[in-house]
């Protein structure tokens, strides 16, 4: 029971911490803040390549707080993004992670996809992967 009577908020904060802790472990990083930044940047790249209906289905399986991060800064009329090359996606994420000494590039992005495979239904992962460019599907292994 929440001290404030706001169980939904307490629950999403707890779930989000679990996701960040899991991702930090998968990455072998010391900084949870960096892991969160990587998760957010990767989610934004995926978001911008999905059709609106698929994005809504995907977001429904995320913790409420992570869902908010997913939609942060989203401009629906600019999606889906036409540039579908892995190099462009990786460069965009690298720009966000620019000052992070722990960031190694594509192998770290794959850790975010592994995290999603662990928490999102198999069918939803398959639906999302089907909309992504082939280069990104290679990085996001099938569940």
Coordinates of C-alpha atoms in Angstrom, one line a residue:
X1 CA 0.0 0.0 0.0
X2 CA 1.3 3.4 -1.0
X3 CA 1.9 6.0 1.7
X4 CA 0.2 8.5 -0.5
X5 CA -2.6 6.2 -1.9
X6 CA -1.1 6.4 -5.3
X7 CA -0.3 2.7 -6.0
X8 CA -0.3 3.2 -9.8
X9 CA 2.5 5.7 -9.5
X10 CA 4.4 3.6 -7.0
X11 CA 4.1 0.6 -9.2
X12 CA 5.4 2.3 -12.4
X13 CA 8.3 3.8 -10.5
X14 CA 9.2 0.3 -9.1
X15 CA 8.8 -1.3 -12.6
X16 CA 10.9 1.4 -14.2
X17 CA 13.7 0.9 -11.6
X18 CA 13.6 -2.9 -12.3
X19 CA 14.0 -2.2 -16.1
X20 CA 16.9 0.2 -15.5
X21 CA 18.6 -2.2 -13.1
X22 CA 18.2 -5.1 -15.5
X23 CA 19.5 -3.0 -18.4
X24 CA 22.5 -1.7 -16.3
X25 CA 23.3 -5.4 -15.5
X26 CA 23.0 -6.5 -19.2
X27 CA 25.3 -3.6 -20.2
X28 CA 27.8 -4.2 -17.3
X29 CA 27.7 -0.5 -16.6
X30 CA 28.1 1.4 -13.4
X31 CA 25.8 4.2 -14.2
X32 CA 22.0 3.7 -14.1
X33 CA 21.6 7.3 -15.4
X34 CA 23.5 6.3 -18.6
X35 CA 21.5 3.1 -19.0
X36 CA 18.3 5.2 -18.7
X37 CA 19.6 7.6 -21.3
X38 CA 20.4 4.7 -23.7
X39 CA 17.0 3.1 -23.2
X40 CA 15.2 6.4 -23.9
X41 CA 17.3 7.2 -27.0
X42 CA 16.8 3.6 -28.4
X43 CA 13.1 3.7 -27.7
X44 CA 12.8 7.1 -29.5
X45 CA 14.6 5.6 -32.6
X46 CA 12.2 2.6 -32.6
X47 CA 9.2 4.9 -32.0
X48 CA 10.1 7.1 -35.0
X49 CA 10.1 4.2 -37.3
X50 CA 6.7 2.7 -36.3
X51 CA 3.3 3.4 -37.7
X52 CA 1.0 5.1 -35.1
X53 CA -1.2 2.0 -34.5
X54 CA 1.8 -0.2 -33.9
X55 CA 3.4 2.4 -31.6
X56 CA 0.2 2.5 -29.5
X57 CA 0.2 -1.3 -29.2
X58 CA 3.9 -1.4 -28.2
X59 CA 3.5 1.4 -25.7
X60 CA 0.6 -0.4 -23.9
X61 CA 3.1 -3.0 -22.8
X62 CA 5.6 -0.6 -21.2
X63 CA 5.6 0.7 -17.6
X64 CA 3.7 4.0 -17.5
X65 CA 6.8 6.0 -16.8
X66 CA 8.7 4.4 -19.6
X67 CA 5.7 4.9 -21.9
X68 CA 5.9 8.6 -21.1
X69 CA 9.6 8.7 -22.0
X70 CA 8.7 6.9 -25.3
X71 CA 6.2 9.6 -26.3
X72 CA 8.4 12.5 -25.0
X73 CA 9.1 14.8 -27.9
X74 CA 7.2 12.7 -30.4
X75 CA 5.8 14.5 -33.5
X76 CA 3.4 12.1 -35.2
X77 CA 3.3 13.9 -38.5
X78 CA 7.0 13.4 -38.9
X79 CA 6.8 9.6 -38.5
X80 CA 7.6 7.1 -39.7
X81 CA 11.0 8.4 -40.4
X82 CA 12.2 7.5 -43.9
X83 CA 15.9 7.1 -43.1
X84 CA 16.0 3.4 -42.2
X85 CA 19.7 2.7 -42.2
X86 CA 21.3 1.3 -39.1
X87 CA 24.2 3.8 -39.4
X88 CA 21.7 6.7 -39.1
X89 CA 20.0 5.1 -36.1
X90 CA 23.3 4.3 -34.4
X91 CA 24.6 7.8 -35.1
X92 CA 21.5 9.4 -33.5
X93 CA 21.8 7.3 -30.4
X94 CA 25.6 7.9 -30.2
X95 CA 24.9 11.7 -30.3
X96 CA 22.7 11.3 -27.2
X97 CA 25.3 9.1 -25.5
X98 CA 28.2 11.4 -26.7
X99 CA 29.9 12.1 -23.3
X100 CA 29.4 8.6 -21.9
X101 CA 32.6 6.7 -21.5
X102 CA 30.8 3.4 -21.0
X103 CA 28.9 3.5 -24.3
X104 CA 30.2 1.0 -26.8
X105 CA 27.8 1.5 -29.7
X106 CA 25.7 -1.1 -31.4
X107 CA 26.3 -3.9 -28.9
X108 CA 24.8 -1.7 -26.2
X109 CA 21.8 -0.9 -28.4
X110 CA 21.2 -4.6 -28.8
X111 CA 21.1 -4.9 -24.9
X112 CA 18.1 -2.6 -25.0
X113 CA 16.4 -4.9 -27.5
X114 CA 17.2 -7.9 -25.3
X115 CA 15.6 -6.0 -22.4
X116 CA 12.4 -5.4 -24.5
X117 CA 12.4 -9.1 -25.5
X118 CA 12.3 -10.0 -21.8
X119 CA 9.3 -7.7 -21.0
X120 CA 7.2 -7.3 -24.2
X121 CA 5.1 -10.1 -25.5
X122 CA 6.6 -12.3 -28.3
X123 CA 3.8 -11.4 -30.7
X124 CA 4.3 -7.6 -30.1
X125 CA 8.1 -7.9 -30.6
X126 CA 7.5 -9.8 -33.9
X127 CA 5.0 -7.1 -35.0
X128 CA 7.5 -4.3 -34.2
X129 CA 10.4 -6.0 -35.8
X130 CA 8.3 -6.5 -39.0
X131 CA 8.0 -2.7 -39.3
X132 CA 11.6 -2.0 -38.7
X133 CA 14.3 -1.8 -41.4
X134 CA 16.2 -5.1 -42.0
X135 CA 19.4 -3.6 -40.6
X136 CA 17.7 -2.9 -37.3
X137 CA 16.0 -6.3 -37.2
X138 CA 19.4 -7.9 -37.4
X139 CA 20.3 -6.0 -34.2
X140 CA 17.0 -6.8 -32.5
X141 CA 17.1 -10.6 -32.3
X142 CA 13.8 -12.5 -32.5
X143 CA 12.5 -13.4 -29.0

